[in-house]
mmCIF file of C-alpha atoms in Angstrom:
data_model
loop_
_atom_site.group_PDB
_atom_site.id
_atom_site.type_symbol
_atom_site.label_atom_id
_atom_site.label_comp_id
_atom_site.label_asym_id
_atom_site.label_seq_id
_atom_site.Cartn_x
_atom_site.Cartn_y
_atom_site.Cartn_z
ATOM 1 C CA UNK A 1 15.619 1.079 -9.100
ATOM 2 C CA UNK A 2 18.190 1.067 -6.289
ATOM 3 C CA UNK A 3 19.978 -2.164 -5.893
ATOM 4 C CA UNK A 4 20.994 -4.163 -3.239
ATOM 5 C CA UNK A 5 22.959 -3.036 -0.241
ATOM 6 C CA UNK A 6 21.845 0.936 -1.384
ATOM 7 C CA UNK A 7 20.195 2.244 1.232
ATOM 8 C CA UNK A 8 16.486 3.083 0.244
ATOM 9 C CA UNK A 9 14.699 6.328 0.841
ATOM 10 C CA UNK A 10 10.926 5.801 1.359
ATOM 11 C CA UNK A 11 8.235 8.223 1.437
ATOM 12 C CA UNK A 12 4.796 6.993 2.565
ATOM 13 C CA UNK A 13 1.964 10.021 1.872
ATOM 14 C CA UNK A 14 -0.392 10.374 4.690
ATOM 15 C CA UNK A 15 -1.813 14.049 3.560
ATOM 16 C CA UNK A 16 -5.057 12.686 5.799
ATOM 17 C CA UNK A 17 -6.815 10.025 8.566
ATOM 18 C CA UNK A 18 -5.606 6.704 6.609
ATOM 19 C CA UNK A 19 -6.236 3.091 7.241
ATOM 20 C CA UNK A 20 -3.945 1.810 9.806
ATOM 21 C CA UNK A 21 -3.948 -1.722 8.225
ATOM 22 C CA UNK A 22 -2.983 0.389 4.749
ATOM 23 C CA UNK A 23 -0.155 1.143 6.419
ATOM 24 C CA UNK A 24 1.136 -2.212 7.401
ATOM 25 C CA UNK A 25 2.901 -2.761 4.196
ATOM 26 C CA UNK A 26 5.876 -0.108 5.144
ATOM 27 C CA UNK A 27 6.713 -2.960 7.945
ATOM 28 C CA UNK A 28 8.139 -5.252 5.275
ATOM 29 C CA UNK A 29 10.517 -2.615 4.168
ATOM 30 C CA UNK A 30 11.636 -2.102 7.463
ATOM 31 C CA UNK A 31 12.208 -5.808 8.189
ATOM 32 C CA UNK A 32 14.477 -6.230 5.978
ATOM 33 C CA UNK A 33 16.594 -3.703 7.176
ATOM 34 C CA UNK A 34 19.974 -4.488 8.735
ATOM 35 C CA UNK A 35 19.146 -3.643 12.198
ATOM 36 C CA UNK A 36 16.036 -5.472 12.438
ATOM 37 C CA UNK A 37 17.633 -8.784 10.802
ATOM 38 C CA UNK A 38 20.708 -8.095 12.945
ATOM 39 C CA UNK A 39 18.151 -7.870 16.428
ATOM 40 C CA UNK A 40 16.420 -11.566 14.925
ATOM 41 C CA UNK A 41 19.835 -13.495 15.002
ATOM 42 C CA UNK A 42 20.395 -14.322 11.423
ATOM 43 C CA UNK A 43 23.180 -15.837 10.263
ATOM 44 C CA UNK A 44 25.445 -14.025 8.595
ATOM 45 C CA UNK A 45 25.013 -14.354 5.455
ATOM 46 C CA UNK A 46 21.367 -13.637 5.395
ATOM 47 C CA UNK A 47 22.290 -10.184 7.401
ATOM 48 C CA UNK A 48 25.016 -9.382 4.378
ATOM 49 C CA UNK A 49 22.086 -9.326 2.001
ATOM 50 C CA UNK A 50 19.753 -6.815 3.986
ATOM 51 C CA UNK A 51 18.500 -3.228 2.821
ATOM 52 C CA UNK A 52 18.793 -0.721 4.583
ATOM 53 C CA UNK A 53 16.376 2.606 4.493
ATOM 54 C CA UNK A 54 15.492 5.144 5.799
ATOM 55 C CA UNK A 55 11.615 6.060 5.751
ATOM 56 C CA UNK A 56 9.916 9.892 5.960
ATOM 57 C CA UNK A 57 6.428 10.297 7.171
ATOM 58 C CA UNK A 58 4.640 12.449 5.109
ATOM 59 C CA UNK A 59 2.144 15.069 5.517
ATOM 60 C CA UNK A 60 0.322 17.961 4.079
ATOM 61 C CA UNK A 61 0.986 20.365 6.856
ATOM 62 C CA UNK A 62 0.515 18.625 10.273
ATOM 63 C CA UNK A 63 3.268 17.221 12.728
ATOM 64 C CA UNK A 64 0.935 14.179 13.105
ATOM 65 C CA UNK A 65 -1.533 12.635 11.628
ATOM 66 C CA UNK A 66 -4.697 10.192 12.849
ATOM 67 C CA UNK A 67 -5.118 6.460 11.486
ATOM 68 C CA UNK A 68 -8.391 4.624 12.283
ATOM 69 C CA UNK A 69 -8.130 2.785 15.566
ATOM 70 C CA UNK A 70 -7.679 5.541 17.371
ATOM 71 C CA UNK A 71 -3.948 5.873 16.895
ATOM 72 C CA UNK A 72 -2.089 9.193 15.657
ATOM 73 C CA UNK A 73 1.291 9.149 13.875
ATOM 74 C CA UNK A 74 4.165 11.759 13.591
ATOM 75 C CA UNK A 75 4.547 12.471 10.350
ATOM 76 C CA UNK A 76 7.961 14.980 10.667
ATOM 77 C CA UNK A 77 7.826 15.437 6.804
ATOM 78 C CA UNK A 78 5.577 17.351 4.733
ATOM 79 C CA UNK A 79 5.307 17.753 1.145
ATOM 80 C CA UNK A 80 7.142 20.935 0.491
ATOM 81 C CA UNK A 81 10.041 19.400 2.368
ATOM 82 C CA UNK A 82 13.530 19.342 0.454
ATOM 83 C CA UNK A 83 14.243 15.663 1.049
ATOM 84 C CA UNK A 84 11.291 14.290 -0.463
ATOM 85 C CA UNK A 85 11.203 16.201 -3.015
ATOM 86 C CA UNK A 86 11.202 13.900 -6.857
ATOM 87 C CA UNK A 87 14.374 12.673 -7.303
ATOM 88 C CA UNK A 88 15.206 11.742 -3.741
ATOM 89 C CA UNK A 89 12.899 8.821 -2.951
ATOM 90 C CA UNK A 90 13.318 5.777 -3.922
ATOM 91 C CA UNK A 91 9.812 4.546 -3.042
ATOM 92 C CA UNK A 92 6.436 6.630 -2.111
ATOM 93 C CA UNK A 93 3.697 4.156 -0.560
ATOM 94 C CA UNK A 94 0.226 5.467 -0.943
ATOM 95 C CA UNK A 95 -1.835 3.877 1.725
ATOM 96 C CA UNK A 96 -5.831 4.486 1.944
ATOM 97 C CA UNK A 97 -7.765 6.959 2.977
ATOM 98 C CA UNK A 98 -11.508 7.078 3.384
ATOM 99 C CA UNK A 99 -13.000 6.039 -0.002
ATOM 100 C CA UNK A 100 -14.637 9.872 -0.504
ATOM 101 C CA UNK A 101 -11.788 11.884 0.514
ATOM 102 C CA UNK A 102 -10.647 14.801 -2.243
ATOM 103 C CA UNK A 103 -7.272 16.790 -2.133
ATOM 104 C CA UNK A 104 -6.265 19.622 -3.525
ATOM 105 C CA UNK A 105 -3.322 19.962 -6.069
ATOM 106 C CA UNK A 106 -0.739 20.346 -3.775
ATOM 107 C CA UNK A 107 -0.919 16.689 -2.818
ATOM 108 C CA UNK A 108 -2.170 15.586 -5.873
ATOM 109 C CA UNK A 109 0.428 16.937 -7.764
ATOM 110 C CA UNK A 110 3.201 15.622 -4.965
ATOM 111 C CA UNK A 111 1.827 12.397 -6.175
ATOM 112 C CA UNK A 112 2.009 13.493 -10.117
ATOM 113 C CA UNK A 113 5.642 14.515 -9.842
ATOM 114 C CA UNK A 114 6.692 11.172 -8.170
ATOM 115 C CA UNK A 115 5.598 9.383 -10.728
ATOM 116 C CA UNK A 116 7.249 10.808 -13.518
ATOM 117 C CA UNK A 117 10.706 11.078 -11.864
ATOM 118 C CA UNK A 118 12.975 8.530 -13.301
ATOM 119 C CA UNK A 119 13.883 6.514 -10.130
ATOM 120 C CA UNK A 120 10.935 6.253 -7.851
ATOM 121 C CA UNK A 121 8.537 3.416 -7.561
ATOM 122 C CA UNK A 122 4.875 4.553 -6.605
ATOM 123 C CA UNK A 123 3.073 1.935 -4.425
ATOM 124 C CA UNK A 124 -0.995 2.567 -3.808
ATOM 125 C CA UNK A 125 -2.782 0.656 -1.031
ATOM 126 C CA UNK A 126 -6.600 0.256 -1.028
ATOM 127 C CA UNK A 127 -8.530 3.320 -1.291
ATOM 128 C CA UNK A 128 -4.934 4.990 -2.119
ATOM 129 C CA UNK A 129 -5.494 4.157 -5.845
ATOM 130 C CA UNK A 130 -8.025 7.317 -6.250
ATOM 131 C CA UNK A 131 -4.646 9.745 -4.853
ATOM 132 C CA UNK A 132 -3.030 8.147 -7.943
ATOM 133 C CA UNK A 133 -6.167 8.205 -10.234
ATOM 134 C CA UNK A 134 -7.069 11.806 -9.233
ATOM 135 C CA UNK A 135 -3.724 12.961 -9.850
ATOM 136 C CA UNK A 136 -3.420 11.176 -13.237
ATOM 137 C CA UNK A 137 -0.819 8.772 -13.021
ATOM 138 C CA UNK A 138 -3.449 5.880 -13.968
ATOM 139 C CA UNK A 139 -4.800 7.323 -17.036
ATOM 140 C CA UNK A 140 -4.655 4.356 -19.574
ATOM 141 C CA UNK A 141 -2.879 1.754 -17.199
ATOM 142 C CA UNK A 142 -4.443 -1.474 -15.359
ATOM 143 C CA UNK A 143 -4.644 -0.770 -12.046
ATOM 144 C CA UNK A 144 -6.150 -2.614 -8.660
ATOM 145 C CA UNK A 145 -8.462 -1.179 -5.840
ATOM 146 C CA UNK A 146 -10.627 -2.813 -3.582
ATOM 147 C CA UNK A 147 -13.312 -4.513 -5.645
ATOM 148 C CA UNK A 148 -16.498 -3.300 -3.786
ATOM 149 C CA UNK A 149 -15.521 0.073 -5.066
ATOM 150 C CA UNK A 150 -14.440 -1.368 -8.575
ATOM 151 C CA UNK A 151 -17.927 -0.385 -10.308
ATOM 152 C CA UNK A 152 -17.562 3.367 -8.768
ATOM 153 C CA UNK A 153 -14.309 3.957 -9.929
ATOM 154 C CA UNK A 154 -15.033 2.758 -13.735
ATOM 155 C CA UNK A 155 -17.551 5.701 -13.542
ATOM 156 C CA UNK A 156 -15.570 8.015 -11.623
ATOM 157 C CA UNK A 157 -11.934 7.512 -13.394
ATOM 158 C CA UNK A 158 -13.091 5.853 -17.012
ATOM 159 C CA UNK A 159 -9.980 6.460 -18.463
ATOM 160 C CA UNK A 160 -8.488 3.535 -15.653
ATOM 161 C CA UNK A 161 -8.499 -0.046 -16.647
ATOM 162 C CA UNK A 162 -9.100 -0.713 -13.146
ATOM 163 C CA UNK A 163 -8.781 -5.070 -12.460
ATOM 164 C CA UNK A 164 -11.148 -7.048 -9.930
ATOM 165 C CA UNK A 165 -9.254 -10.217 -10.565
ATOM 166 C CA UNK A 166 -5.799 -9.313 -9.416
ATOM 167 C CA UNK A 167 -4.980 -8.598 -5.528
ATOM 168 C CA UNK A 168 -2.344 -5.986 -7.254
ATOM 169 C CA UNK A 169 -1.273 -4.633 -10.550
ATOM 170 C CA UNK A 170 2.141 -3.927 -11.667
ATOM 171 C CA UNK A 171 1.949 -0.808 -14.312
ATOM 172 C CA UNK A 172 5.817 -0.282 -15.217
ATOM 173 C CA UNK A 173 7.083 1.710 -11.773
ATOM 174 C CA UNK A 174 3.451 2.176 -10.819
ATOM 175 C CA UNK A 175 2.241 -0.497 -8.112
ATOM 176 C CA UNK A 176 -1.097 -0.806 -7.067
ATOM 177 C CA UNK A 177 -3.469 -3.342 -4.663
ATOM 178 C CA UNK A 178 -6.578 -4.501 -3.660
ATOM 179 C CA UNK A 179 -8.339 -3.929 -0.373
ATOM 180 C CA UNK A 180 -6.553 -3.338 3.078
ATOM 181 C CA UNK A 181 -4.455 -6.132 3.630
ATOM 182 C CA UNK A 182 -3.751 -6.888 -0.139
ATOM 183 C CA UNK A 183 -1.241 -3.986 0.501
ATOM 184 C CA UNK A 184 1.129 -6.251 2.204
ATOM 185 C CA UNK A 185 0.853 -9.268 -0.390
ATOM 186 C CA UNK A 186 1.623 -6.250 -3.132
ATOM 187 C CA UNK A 187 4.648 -5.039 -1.263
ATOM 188 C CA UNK A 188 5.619 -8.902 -1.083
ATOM 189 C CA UNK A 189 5.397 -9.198 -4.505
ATOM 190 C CA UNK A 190 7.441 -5.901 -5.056
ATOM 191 C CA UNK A 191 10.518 -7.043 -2.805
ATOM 192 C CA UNK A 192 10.504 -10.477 -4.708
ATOM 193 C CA UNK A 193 10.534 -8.431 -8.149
ATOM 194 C CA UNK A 194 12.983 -5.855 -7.066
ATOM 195 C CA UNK A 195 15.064 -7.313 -4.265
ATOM 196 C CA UNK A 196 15.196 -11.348 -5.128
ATOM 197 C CA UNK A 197 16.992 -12.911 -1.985
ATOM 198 C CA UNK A 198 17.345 -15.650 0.974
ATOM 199 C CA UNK A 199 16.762 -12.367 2.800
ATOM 200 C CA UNK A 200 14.092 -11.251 1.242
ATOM 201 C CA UNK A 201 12.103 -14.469 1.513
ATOM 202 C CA UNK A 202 13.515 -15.375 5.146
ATOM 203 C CA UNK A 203 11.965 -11.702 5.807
ATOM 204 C CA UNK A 204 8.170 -12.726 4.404
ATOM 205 C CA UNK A 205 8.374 -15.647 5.940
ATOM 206 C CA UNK A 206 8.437 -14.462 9.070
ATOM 207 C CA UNK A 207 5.477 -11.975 8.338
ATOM 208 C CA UNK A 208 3.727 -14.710 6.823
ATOM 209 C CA UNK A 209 3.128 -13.271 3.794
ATOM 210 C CA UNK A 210 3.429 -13.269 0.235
ATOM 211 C CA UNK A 211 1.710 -16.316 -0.591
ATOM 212 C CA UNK A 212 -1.896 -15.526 -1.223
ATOM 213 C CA UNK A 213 -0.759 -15.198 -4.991
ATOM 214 C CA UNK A 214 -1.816 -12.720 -7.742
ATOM 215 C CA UNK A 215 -4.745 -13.455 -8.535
ATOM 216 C CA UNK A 216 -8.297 -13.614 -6.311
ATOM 217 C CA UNK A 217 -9.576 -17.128 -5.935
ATOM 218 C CA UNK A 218 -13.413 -16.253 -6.684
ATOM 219 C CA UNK A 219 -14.692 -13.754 -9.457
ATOM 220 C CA UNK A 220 -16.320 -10.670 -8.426
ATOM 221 C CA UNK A 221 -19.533 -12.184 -9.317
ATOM 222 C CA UNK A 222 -19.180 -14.690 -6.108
ATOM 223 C CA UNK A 223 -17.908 -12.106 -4.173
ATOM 224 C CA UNK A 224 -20.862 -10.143 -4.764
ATOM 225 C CA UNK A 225 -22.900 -12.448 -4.006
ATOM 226 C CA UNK A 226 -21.034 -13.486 -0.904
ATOM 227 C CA UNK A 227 -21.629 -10.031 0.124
ATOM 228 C CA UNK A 228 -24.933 -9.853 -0.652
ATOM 229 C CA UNK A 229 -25.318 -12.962 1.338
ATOM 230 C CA UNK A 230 -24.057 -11.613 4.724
ATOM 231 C CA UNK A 231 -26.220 -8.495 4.332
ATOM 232 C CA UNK A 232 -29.273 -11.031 4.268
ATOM 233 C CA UNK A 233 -27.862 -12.598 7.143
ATOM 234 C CA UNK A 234 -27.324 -9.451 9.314
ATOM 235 C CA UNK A 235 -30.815 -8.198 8.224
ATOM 236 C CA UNK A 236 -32.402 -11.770 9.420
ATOM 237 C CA UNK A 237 -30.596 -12.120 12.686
ATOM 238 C CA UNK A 238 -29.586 -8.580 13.378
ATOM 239 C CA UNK A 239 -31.940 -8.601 16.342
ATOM 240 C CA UNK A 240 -30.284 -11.512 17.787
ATOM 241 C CA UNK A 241 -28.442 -12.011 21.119
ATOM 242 C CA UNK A 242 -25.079 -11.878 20.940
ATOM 243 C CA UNK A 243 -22.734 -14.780 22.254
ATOM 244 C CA UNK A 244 -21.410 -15.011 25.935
ATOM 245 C CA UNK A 245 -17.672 -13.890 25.987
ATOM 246 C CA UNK A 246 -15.127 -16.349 27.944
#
């Protein structure tokens, strides 16, 4: 793994329409970037210990790509590109796409060659744990995913120990999380494993992450039933008037 003051090179896949709170996580990378501690007014010391990167938007094909909430991305890499090629990223973040979405080779085996190249951490968001589990980088590891979908991807990807307890999973260079914003506390947890530092911490502070801890605070069994709960609810008072805005 690259070490401190090196800059980092960061690819984050986006081969389709990916949640834009899956995305979120890359923000912690770039925060800790000189020029974004420099523009917060640090001290000095805390700017000395910064990483700097540089991070490539990555596509299949496409110039840009859409994200739920109505907002499109440039993505001015795509996967046959040179420079993010295995063996000159440092990092490739996998954020979610819609839980049925299928791709073809070429990304999946983008995916595949990251993760065997000595060097390159692979980071899954969400939904983005299928990408890894379709291409096969999961076979016979623990991974995370967001637990609603837990009990379909046992079936789909058996050969997965996929965890419902743990908002992420550390598999050797292989990261993976939870639902949506689990991404960010993952990503937390990656910085604090890889990049120890005043910095580092000064930097989740400020997002206000990174202290959810590992583990989920209720069993799937209560979140179930949570679930199953609300769905009672909205069936009951589905019909019912909604409340005056200010």
């Amino acid at each position: 793994m690259a070490t401190q003051q090196k800059r980092l090179t960061i690819g984050v896949l986006i081969p389709d329409e990916v949640q834009l709170l899956d995305l979120s996580p890359i923000d912690l990378f770039a925060m800790l970037d000189p020029s974004y501690i420099s523009a917060c007014n640090l001290p000095a010391p805390i700017l000395a210990l910064a990483i700097p990167s540089t991070i490539h938007y990555i596509s299949l094909s496409a110039p840009e790509v859409a994200l739920t909430a109505s907002l499109v991305i440039k993505t001015p890499k795509t996967i046959t590109d040179k420079d993010v090629q295995p063996g000159m990223l440092d990092v490739l973040l996998v954020p979610g796409p819609a839980p049925d979405a299928q791709f073809g080779e070429e990304v999946l085996g983008f995916v595949r060659r990251h993760a065997r190249s000595e060097g390159c951490d692979v980071l899954s968001v969400c939904t983005g744990c299928r990408v890894l589990a379709a291409a096969g980088v999961l076979e016979g590891k623990r991974a995370s995913a967001p637990r609603g979908l837990v009990g379909r991807l046992r079936k789909e990807f058996a050969g997965v120990v996929w965890d419902d307890e743990r908002r992420w999973v550390r598999e050797g260079r292989i990261w993976s999380s939870g639902g949506i914003t689990n991404g960010q506390e993952m990503v937390a947890a990656y910085l604090r494993y890889n990049f120890p530092s005043p910095t580092t911490e000064c930097v989740l502070a400020m997002a206000d992450v990174g202290e959810k801890g590992e583990f989920y605070p209720n069993g799937n069994v209560k979140e179930t039933g949570w679930w199953l709960m609300q769905i009672i609810k909205a069936t009951v008072f589905g019909g019912g008037k909604r409340k005056k805005l200010l």
